[in-house]
PDB file of C-alpha atoms in Angstrom:
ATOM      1  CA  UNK L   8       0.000   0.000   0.000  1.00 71.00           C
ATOM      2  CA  UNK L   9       3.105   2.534   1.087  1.00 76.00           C
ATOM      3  CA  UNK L  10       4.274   1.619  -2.994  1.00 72.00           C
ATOM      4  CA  UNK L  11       1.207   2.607  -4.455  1.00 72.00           C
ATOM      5  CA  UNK L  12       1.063   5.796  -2.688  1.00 78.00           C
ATOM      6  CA  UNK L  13       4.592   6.528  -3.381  1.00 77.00           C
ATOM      7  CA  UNK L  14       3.925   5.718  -7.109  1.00 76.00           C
ATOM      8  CA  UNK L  15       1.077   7.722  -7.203  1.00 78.00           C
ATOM      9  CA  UNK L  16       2.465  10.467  -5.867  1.00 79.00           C
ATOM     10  CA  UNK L  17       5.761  10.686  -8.125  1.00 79.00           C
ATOM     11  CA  UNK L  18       3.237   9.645 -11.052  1.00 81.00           C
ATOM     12  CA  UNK L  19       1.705  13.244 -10.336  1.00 86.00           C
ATOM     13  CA  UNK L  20       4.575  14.720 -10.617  1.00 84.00           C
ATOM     14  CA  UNK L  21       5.512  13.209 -13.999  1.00 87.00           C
ATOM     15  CA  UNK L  22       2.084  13.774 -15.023  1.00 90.00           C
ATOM     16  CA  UNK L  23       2.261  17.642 -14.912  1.00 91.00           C
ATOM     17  CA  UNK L  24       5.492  17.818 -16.132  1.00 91.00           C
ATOM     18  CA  UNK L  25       4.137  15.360 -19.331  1.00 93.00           C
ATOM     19  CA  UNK L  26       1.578  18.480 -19.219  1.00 94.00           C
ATOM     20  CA  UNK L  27       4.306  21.087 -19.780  1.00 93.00           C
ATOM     21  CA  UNK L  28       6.468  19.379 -22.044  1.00 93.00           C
ATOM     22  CA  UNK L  29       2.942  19.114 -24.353  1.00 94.00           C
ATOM     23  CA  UNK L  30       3.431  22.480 -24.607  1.00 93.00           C
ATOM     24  CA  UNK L  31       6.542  23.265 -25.228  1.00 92.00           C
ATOM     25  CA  UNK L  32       6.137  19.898 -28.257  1.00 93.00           C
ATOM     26  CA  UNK L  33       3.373  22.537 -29.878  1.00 92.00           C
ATOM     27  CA  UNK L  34       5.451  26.019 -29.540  1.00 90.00           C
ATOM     28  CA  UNK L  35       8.114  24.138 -31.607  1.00 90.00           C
ATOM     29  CA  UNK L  36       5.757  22.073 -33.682  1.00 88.00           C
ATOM     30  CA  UNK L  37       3.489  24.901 -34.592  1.00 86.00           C
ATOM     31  CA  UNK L  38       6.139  27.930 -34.090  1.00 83.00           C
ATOM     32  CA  UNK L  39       3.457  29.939 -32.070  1.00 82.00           C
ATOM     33  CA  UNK L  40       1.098  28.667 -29.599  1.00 82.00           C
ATOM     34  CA  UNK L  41      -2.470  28.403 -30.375  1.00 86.00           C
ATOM     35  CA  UNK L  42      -3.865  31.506 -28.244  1.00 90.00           C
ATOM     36  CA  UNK L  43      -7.665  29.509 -27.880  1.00 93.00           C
ATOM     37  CA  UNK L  44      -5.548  27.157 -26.103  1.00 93.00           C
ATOM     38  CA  UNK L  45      -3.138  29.084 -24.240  1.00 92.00           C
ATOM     39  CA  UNK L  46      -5.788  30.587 -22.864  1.00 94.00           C
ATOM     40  CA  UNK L  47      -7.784  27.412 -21.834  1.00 95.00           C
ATOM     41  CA  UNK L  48      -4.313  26.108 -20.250  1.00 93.00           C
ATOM     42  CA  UNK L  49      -3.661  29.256 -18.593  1.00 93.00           C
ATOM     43  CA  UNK L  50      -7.378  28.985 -17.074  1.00 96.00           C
ATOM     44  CA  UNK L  51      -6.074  25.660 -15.254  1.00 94.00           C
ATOM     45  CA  UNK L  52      -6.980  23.625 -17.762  1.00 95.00           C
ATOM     46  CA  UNK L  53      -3.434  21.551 -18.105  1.00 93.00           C
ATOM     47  CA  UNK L  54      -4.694  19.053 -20.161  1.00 94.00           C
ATOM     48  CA  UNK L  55      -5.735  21.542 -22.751  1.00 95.00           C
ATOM     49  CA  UNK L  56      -1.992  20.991 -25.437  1.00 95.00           C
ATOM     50  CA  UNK L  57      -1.981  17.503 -24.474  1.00 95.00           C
ATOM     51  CA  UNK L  58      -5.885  17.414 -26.286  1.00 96.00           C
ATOM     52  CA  UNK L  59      -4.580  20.185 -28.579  1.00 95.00           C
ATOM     53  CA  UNK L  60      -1.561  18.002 -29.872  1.00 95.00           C
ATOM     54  CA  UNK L  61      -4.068  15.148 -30.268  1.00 95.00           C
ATOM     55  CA  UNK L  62      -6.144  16.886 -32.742  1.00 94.00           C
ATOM     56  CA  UNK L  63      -3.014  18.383 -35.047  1.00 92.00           C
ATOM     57  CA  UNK L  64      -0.577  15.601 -35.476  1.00 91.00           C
ATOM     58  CA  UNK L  65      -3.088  13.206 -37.171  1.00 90.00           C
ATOM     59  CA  UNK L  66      -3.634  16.142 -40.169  1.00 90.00           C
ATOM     60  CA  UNK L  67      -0.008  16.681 -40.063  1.00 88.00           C
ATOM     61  CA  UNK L  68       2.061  14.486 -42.381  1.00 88.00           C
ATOM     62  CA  UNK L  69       4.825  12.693 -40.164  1.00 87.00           C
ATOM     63  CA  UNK L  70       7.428  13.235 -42.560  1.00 90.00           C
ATOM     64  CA  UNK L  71       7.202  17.161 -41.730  1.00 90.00           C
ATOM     65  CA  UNK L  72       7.245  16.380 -37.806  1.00 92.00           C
ATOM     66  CA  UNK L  73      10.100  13.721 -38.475  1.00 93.00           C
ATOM     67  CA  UNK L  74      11.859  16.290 -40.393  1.00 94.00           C
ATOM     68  CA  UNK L  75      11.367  18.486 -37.376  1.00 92.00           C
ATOM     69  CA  UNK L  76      12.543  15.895 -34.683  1.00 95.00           C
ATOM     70  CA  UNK L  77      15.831  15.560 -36.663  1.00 95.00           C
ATOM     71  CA  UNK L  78      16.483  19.176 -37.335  1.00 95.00           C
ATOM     72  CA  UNK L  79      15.251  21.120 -34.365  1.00 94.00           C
ATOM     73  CA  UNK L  80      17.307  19.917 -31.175  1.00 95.00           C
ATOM     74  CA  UNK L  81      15.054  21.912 -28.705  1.00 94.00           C
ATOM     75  CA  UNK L  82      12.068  19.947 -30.147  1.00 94.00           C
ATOM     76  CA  UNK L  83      13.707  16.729 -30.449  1.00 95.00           C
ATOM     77  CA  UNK L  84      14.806  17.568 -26.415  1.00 96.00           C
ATOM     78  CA  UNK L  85      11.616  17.697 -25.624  1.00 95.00           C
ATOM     79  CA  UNK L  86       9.732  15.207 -27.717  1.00 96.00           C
ATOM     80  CA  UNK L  87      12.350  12.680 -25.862  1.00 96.00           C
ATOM     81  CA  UNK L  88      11.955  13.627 -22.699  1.00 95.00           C
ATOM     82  CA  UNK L  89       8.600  12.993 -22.975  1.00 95.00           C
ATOM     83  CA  UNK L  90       8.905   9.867 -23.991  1.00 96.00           C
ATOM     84  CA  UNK L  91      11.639   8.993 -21.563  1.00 95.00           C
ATOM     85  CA  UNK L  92       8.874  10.369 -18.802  1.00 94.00           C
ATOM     86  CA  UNK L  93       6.096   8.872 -19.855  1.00 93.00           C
ATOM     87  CA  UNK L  94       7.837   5.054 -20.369  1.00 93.00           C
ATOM     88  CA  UNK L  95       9.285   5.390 -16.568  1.00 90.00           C
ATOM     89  CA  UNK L  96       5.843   6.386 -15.063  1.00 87.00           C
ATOM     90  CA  UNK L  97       4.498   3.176 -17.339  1.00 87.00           C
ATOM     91  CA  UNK L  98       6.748   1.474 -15.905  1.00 86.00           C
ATOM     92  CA  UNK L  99       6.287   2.401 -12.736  1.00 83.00           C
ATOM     93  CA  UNK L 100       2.353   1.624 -12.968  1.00 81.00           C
ATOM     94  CA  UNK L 101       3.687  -2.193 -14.070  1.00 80.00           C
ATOM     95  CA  UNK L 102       5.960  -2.866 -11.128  1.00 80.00           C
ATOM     96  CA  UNK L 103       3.207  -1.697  -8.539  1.00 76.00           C
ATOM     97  CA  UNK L 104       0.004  -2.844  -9.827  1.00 72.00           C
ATOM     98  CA  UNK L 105      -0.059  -6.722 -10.465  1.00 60.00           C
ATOM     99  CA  UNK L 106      -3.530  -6.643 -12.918  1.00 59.00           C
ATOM    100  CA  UNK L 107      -1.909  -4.032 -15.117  1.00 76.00           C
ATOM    101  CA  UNK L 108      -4.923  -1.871 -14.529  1.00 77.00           C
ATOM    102  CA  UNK L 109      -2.800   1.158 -14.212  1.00 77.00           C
ATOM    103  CA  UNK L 110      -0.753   0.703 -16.782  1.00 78.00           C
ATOM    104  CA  UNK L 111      -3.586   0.372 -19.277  1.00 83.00           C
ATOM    105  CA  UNK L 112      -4.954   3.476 -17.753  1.00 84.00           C
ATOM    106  CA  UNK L 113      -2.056   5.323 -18.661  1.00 84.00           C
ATOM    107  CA  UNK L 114      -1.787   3.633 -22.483  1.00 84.00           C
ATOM    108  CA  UNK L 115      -5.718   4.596 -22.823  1.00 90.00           C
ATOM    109  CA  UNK L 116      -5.129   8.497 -21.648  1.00 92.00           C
ATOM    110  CA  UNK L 117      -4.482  11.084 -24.282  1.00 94.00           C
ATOM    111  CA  UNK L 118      -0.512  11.576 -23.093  1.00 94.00           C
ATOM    112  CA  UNK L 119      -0.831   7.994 -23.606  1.00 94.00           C
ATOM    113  CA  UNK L 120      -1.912   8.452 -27.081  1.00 95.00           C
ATOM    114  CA  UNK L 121       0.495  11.860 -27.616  1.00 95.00           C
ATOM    115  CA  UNK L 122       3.128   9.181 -26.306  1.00 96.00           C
ATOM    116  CA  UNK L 123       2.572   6.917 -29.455  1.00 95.00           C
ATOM    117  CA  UNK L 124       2.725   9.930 -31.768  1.00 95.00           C
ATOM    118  CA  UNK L 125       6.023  11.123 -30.566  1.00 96.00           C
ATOM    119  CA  UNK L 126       7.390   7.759 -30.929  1.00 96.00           C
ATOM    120  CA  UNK L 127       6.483   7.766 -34.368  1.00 95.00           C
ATOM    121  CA  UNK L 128       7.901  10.985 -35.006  1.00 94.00           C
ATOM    122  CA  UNK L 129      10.747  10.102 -32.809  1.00 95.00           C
ATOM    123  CA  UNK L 130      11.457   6.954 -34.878  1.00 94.00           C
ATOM    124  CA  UNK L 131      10.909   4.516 -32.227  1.00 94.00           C
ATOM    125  CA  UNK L 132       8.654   1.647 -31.089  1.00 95.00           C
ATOM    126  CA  UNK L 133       5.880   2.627 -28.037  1.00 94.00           C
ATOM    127  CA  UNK L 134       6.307   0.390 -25.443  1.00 87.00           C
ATOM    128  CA  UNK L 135       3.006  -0.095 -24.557  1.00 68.00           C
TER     129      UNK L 135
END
């Protein structure tokens, strides 16, 4: 029980900063942040680039964001930092809950799905 609330407490932590690093993937991706957002995120919701991301990388061709990743070190900084994040919080979820519930939890969310963008753009396998 202490391990769960430990994990859930660092997964918080990872969480928010999964948050931030969403929007710091879109000022690079998109060159200026999308005010209707911004504004939404700075109104508390945090979510709000993660959902944002979501909705533009599908109608953006990977090649471009690929392109990006290998060109831009800032962006690729962050793109793998997220990914680096997000895989130890997964992994996390794996070693503490034995029915994998939380670690389908995360795989289902939408930084779970941003996750599996960025590896494609990133090149790489998801590891969920």
């Amino acid at each position: 029980r202490s391990e769960r609330e430990a994990f859930f407490n660092a997964a918080k932590f990872v969480i928010e900063s999964l948050y931030s690093l969403a929007v710091d993937v879109s000022r690079h991706l998109e060159g200026d942040l999308d005010t209707r957002v911004l504004r939404a995120y700075q109104k508390g919701d945090v979510a709000a680039y993660v959902r944002h991301l979501l909705e533009i990388c599908p109608k953006m061709p990977v090649e471009k964001s690929q392109r990006k990743f290998i060109e831009d070190s800032e962006f690729r900084t962050y793109v793998l930092r997220f990914v680096r994040q997000y895989e130890e919080v997964l992994d996390q979820a794996h070693a503490n809950d034995y029915a994998d519930l939380l670690g389908t939890v995360f795989a289902t969310s939408d930084i779970g799905k941003l996750y599996r963008i960025l590896c494609d753009v990133a090149g790489r396998s998801p590891r969920d």
